[in-house]
Coordinates of C-alpha atoms in Angstrom, one line a residue:
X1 CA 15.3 -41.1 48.3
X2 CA 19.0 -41.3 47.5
X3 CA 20.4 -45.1 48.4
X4 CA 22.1 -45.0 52.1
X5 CA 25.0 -47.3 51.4
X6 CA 26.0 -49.1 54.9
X7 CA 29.1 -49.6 56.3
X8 CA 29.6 -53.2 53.9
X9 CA 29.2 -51.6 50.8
X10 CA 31.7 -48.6 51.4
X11 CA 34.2 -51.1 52.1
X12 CA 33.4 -53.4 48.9
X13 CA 33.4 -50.0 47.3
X14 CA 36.9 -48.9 48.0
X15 CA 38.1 -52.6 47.0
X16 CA 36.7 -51.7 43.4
X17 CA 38.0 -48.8 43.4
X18 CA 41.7 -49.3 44.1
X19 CA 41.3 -52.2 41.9
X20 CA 40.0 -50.6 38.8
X21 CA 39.5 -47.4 36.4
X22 CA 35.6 -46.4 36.7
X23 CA 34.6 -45.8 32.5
X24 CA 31.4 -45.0 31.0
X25 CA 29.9 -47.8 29.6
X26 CA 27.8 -48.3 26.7
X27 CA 24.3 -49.6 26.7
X28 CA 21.3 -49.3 24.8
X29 CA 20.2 -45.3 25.0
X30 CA 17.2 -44.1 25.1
X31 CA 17.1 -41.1 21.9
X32 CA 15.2 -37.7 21.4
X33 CA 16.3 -34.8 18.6
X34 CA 15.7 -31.3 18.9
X35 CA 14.2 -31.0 15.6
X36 CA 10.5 -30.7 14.6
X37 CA 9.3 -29.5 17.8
X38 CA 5.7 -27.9 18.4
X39 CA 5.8 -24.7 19.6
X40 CA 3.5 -24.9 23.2
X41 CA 2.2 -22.2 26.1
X42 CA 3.1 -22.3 29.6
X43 CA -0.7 -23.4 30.2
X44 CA -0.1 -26.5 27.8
X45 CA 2.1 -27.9 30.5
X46 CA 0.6 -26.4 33.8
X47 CA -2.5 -26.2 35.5
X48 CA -1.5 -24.4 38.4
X49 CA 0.6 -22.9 40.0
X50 CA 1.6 -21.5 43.9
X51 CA 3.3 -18.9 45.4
X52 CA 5.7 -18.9 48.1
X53 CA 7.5 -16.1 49.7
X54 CA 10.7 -16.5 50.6
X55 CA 11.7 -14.1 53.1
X56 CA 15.4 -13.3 53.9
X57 CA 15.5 -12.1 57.7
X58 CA 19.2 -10.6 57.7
X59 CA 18.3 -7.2 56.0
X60 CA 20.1 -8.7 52.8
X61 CA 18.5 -9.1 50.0
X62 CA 19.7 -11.1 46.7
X63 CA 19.9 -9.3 43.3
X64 CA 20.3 -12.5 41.5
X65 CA 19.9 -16.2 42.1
X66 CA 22.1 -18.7 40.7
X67 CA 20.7 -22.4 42.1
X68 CA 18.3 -23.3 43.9
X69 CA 17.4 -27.2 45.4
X70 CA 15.3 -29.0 47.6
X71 CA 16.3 -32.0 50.1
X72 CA 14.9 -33.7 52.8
X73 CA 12.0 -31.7 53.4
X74 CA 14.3 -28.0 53.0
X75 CA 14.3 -25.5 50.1
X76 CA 17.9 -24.3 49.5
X77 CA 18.8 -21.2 47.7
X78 CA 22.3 -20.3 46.3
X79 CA 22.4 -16.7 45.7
X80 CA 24.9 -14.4 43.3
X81 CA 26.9 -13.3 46.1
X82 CA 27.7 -17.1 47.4
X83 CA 25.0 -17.0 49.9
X84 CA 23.0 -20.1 51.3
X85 CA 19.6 -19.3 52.4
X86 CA 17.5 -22.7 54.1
X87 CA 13.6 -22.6 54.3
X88 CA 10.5 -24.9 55.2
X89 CA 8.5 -25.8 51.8
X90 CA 6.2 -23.2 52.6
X91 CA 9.3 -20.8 52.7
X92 CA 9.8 -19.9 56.5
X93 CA 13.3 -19.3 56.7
X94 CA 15.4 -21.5 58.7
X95 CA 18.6 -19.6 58.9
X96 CA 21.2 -18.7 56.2
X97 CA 25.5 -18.7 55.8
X98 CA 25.3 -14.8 56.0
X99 CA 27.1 -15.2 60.1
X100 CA 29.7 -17.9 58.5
X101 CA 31.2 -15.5 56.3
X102 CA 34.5 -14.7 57.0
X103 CA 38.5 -16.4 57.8
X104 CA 37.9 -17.1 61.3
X105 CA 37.7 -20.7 63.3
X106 CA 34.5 -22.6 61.6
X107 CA 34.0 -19.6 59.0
X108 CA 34.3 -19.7 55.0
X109 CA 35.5 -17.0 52.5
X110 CA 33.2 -17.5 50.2
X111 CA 31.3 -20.3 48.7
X112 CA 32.7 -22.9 45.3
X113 CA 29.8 -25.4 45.7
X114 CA 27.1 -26.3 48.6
X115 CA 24.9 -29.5 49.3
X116 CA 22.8 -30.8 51.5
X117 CA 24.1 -34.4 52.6
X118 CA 20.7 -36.5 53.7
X119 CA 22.7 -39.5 54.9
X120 CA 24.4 -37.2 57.6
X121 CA 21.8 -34.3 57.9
X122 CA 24.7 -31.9 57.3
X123 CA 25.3 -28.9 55.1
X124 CA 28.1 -29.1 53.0
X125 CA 30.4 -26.1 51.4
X126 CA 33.7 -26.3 49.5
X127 CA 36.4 -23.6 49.7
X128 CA 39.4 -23.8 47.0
X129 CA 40.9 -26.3 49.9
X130 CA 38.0 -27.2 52.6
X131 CA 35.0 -29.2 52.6
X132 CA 33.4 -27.9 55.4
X133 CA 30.3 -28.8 57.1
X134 CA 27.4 -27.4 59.2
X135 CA 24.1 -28.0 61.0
X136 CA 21.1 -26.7 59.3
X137 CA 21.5 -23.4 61.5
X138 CA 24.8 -23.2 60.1
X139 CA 26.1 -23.8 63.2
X140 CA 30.1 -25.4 62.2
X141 CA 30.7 -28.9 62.8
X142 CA 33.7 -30.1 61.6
X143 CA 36.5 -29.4 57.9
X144 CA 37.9 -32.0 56.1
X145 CA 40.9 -30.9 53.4
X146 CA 40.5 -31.4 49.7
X147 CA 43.1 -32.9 47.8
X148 CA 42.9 -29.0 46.2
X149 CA 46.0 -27.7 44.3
X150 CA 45.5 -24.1 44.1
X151 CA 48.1 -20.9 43.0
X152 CA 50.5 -24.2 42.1
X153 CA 52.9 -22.9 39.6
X154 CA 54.1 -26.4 38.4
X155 CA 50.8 -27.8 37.1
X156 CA 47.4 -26.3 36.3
X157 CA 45.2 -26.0 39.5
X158 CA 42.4 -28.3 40.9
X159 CA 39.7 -26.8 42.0
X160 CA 35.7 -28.3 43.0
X161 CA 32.4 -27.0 41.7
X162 CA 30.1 -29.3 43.0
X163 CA 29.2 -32.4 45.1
X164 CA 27.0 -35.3 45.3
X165 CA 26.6 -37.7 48.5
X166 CA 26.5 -40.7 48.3
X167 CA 26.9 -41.5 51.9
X168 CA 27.7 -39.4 55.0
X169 CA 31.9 -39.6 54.2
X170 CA 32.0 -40.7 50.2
X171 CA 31.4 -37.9 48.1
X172 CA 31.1 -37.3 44.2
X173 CA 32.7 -33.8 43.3
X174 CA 33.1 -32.0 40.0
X175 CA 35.9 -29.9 39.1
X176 CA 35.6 -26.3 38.1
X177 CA 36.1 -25.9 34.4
X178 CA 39.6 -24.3 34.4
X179 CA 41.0 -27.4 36.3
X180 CA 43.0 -30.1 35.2
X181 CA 40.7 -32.5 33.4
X182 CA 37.3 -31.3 34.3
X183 CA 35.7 -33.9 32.2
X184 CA 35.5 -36.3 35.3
X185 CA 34.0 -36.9 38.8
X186 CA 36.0 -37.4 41.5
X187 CA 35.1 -39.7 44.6
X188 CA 36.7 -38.4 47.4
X189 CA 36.7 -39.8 51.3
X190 CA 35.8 -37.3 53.5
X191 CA 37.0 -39.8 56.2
X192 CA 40.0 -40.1 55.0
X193 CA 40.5 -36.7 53.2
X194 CA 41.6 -38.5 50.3
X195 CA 40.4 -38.7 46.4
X196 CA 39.9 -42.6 45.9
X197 CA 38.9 -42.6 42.0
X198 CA 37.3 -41.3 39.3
X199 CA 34.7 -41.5 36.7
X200 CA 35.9 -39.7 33.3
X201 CA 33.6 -38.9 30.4
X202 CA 35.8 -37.4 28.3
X203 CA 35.0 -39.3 25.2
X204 CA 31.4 -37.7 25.1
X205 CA 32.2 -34.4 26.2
X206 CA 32.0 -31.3 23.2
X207 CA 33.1 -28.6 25.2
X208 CA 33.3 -27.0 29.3
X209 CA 31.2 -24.4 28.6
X210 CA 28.5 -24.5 31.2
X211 CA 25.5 -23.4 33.1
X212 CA 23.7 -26.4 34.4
X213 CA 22.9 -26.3 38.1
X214 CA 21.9 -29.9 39.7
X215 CA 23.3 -32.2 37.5
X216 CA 21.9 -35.3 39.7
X217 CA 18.5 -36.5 39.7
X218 CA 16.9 -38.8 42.1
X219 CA 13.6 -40.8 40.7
X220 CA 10.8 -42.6 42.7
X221 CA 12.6 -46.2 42.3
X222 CA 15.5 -45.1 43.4
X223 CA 17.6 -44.4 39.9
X224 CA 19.9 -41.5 39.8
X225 CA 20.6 -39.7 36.8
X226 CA 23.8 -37.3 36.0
X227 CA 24.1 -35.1 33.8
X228 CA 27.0 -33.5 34.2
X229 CA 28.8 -30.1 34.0
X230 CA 29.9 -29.6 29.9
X231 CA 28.5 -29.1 26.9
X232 CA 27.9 -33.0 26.0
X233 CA 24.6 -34.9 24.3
X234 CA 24.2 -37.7 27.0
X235 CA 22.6 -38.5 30.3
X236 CA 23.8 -41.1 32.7
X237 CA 22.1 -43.7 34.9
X238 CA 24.6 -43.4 38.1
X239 CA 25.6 -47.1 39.8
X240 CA 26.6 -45.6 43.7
X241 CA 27.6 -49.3 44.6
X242 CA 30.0 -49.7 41.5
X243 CA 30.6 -46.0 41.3
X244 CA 30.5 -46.4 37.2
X245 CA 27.7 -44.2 34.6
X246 CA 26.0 -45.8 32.1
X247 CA 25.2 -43.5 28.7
X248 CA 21.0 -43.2 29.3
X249 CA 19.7 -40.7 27.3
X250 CA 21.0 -38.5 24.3
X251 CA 19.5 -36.0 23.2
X252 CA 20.5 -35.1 19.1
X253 CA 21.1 -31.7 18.2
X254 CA 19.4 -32.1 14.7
X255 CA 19.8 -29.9 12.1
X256 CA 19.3 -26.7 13.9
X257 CA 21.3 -27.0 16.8
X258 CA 25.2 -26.4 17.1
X259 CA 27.1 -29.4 16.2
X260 CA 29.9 -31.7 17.4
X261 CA 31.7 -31.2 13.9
X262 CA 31.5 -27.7 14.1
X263 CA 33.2 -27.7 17.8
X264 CA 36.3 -28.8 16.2
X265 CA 36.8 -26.3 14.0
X266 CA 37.0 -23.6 16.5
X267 CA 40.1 -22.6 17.4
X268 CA 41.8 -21.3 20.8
X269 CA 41.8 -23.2 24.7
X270 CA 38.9 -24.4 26.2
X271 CA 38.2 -20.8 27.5
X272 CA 38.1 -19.1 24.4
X273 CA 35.9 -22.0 22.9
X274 CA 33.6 -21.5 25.6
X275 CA 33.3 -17.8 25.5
X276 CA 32.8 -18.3 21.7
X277 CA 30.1 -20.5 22.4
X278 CA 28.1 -18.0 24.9
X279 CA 27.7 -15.6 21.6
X280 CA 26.7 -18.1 19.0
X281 CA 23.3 -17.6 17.0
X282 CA 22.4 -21.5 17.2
X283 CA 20.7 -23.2 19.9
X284 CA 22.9 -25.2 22.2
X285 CA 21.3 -27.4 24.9
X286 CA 22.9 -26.1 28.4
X287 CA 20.5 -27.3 30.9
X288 CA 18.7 -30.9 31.2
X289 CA 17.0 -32.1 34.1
X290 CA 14.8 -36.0 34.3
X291 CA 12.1 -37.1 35.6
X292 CA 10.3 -40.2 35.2
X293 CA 8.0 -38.9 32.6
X294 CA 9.7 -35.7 31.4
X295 CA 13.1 -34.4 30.0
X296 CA 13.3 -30.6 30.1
X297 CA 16.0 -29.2 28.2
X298 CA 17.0 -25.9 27.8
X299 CA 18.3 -24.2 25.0
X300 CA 20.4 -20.8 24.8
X301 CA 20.6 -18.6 21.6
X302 CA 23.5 -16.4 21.8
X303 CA 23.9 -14.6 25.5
X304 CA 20.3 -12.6 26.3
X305 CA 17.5 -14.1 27.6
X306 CA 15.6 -13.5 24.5
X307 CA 16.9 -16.2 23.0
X308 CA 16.2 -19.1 25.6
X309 CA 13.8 -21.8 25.3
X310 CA 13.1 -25.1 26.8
X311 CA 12.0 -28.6 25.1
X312 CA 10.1 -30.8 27.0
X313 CA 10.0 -34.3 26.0
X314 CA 7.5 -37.0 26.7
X315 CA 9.7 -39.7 27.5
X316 CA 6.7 -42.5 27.1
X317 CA 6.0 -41.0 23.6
X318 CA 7.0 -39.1 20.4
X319 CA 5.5 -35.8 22.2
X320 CA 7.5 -32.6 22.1
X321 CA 7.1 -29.2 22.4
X322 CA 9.5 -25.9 22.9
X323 CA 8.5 -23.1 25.3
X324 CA 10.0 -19.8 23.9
X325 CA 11.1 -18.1 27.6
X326 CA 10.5 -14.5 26.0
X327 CA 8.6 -13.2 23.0
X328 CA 6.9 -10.0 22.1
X329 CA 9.0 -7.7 25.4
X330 CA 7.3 -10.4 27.5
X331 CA 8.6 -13.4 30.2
X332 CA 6.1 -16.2 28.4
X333 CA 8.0 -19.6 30.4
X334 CA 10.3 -19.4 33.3
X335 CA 13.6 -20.6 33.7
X336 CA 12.9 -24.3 35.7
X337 CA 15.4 -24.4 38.7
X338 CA 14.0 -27.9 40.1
X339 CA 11.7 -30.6 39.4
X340 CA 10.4 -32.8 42.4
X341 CA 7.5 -34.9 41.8
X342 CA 4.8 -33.8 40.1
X343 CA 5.9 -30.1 40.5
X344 CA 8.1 -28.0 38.4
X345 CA 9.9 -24.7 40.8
X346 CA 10.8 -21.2 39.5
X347 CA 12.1 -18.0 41.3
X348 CA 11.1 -14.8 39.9
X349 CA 11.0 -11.3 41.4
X350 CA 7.5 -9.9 42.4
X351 CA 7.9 -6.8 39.8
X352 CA 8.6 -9.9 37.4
X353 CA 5.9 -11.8 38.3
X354 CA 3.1 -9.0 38.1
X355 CA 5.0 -7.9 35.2
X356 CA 4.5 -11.1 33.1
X357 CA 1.0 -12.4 32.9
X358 CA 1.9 -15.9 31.5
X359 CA 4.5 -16.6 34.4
X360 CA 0.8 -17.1 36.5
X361 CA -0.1 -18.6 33.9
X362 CA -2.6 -15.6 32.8
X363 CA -4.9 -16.2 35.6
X364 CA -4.7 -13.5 38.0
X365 CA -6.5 -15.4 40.6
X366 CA -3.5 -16.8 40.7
X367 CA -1.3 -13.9 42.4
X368 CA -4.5 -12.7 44.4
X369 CA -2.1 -12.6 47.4
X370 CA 0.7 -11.0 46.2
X371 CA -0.1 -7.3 47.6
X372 CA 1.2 -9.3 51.0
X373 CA 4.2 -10.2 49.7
X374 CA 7.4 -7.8 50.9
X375 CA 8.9 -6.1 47.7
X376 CA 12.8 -7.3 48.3
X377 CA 11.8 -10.9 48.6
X378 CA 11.4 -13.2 46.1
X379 CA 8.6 -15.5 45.1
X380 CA 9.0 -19.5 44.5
X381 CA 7.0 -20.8 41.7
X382 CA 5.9 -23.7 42.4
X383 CA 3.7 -25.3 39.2
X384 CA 1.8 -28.2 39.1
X385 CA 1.6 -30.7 35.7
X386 CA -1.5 -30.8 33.8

């Protein structure tokens, strides 16, 4: 569970903070590479796996989803269309933002970035100026502003992408690429509605090109990892008392992956980099999420899924091995939206799913209750480690 800092440490915390700059620091790092790895099957890495409908009671139906999270006993889906859907674990639903739409009192446009604060038991969405927050029935509890600068001719624009909570009013949030200096983390006081520091990584960053969805995760003893937003080789151990990140993990391209040097030699903005980067032939590493034993990282080959993969690394051993995600007009490993325990969850389509053998994991005892399932709704994969 994430670490509840009391009322002692949030005031020792904004001491060090208007005190000092928050850096990454540099300690030993623990070191995998992306070359030499063993091609494996999805059955090398899972024994079994469950389904779980997740019905959508508004008559709307997602084409696509972009994120999806679990937290404090709730699954939490993020759909194309900016749409928060809440369900049990065994996917009842709970209710969903669909009746908060809108620009009235309580309501929100649409949605830049949504989590699920366990220290206050509260939704939380940002707008381009509101962090807004809401019961678990999306029933509206209260706004607080962001210190947002948005259609500002004078200087480019800040918007927020994402959050992370570290206690019911202090708040970690990520800028959206295009902002000024997205290479950072903001900590911002939802008490005070005020941005109280920062922690930059802009020495390690390669590029803002990104498609990484959680980019904190919470281990057993109580470590929290980041890796966040941007094309970068490191992971971070996160130090909520001190607010500083310590370099954890890197993960080397190697030989076969795109490289730092060759970065620089592109020319253009950021944006044009990045859109560059979306079409090249090489694999870049756009997705990594911890566990205690595992690193999963995916990689991207130009912009089709065709050309994804992920590596998963034994992080007690040498052991590696890369999972091509389509081969031969067929879906052979899915596209890992969240690792909790000794699970590993996937959302896929039921067309997909009956489509694609290997995504059950060729066992079609597996899906022998699929026939059940409503065609519109879509299926959580929920596999379990070998």
């Amino acid at each position: 569970m994430r670490r509840i800092i009391n009322v002692c440490t949030i005031i020792s915390l904004l001491v060090v903070i208007s005190c000092n700059d928050n850096k990454i620091s540099d300690l030993s790092t623990e070191k995998h590479s992306l070359d030499d790895c063993k091609d494996g099957t999805i059955e090398d890495l899972f024994s079994d796996v469950e389904l779980i409908e997740l019905r959508f009671d508004d008559k709307y139906y997602p084409k696509a989803i972009s994120r999806m999270f679990i937290e404090s006993g709730m699954v939490f889906i993020h759909d194309n269309r900016n749409n928060i859907y809440i369900y049990t674990e065994d996917g009842t639903p709970i209710s969903s933002s669909l009746k908060m739409r809108g620009e009235g009192p309580g309501e929100h446009p649409f949605v830049m970035g949504f989590s699920w604060n366990p220290h206050s038991q509260l939704g939380e969405i940002i707008t381009p100026n509101l962090l807004m927050f809401y019961d678990k029935n999306f029933n509206f509890v209260k706004s607080t502003r962001l210190e947002s600068r948005v259609g500002k001719d004078s200087q480019k624009g800040m918007m927020y992408r994402t959050i992370y909570d570290l206690s019911s009013d202090l708040h970690l949030m990520a800028p959206t690429s295009a902002s000024e200096r997205p290479w950072r983390l903001i900590v911002y006081d939802s008490s005070k509605e005020k941005n109280i520091g920062e922690i930059s990584y802009e020495e390690d960053i390669w590029s803002s090109i990104n498609i990484q969805s959680n980019h904190f995760f919470v281990l057993p003893d109580s470590t929290i990892y980041c890796h966040p937003q941007g094309l970068l080789p490191y992971t971070y151990i996160l130090d909520p008392e001190n607010l500083t990140m310590d370099k954890a993990i890197e993960i080397e391209s190697g030989s076969r992956c795109i490289t730092l040097d060759y970065i620089k030699k592109l020319s253009g903005d950021e944006i044009q980099i990045a859109n560059h980067l979306l079409d090249y032939e090489k694999p870049i590493p756009v997705n990594t999420i911890v566990t205690s034993d595992k690193l999963f990282v995916m990689l991207k080959r130009g912009n089709t899924i065709r050309g994804f993969s992920t590596v998963v690394f034994d992080r007690n051993s040498s052991e590696k091995k890369e999972y091509s995600h389509y081969k031969n007009g067929k879906f052979m490993f899915p596209k890992i939206d969240f690792v909790k325990d000794n699970y590993v969850y996937a959302i896929v389509s039921k067309d997909a799913l009956q489509e694609n053998p290997a995504l059950y994991l060729n066992n079609p005892a597996n899906i022998s209750n699929i026939d059940s399932f409503d065609e519109e709704n879509w299926i959580l994969l929920k596999y379990k480690y070998n």
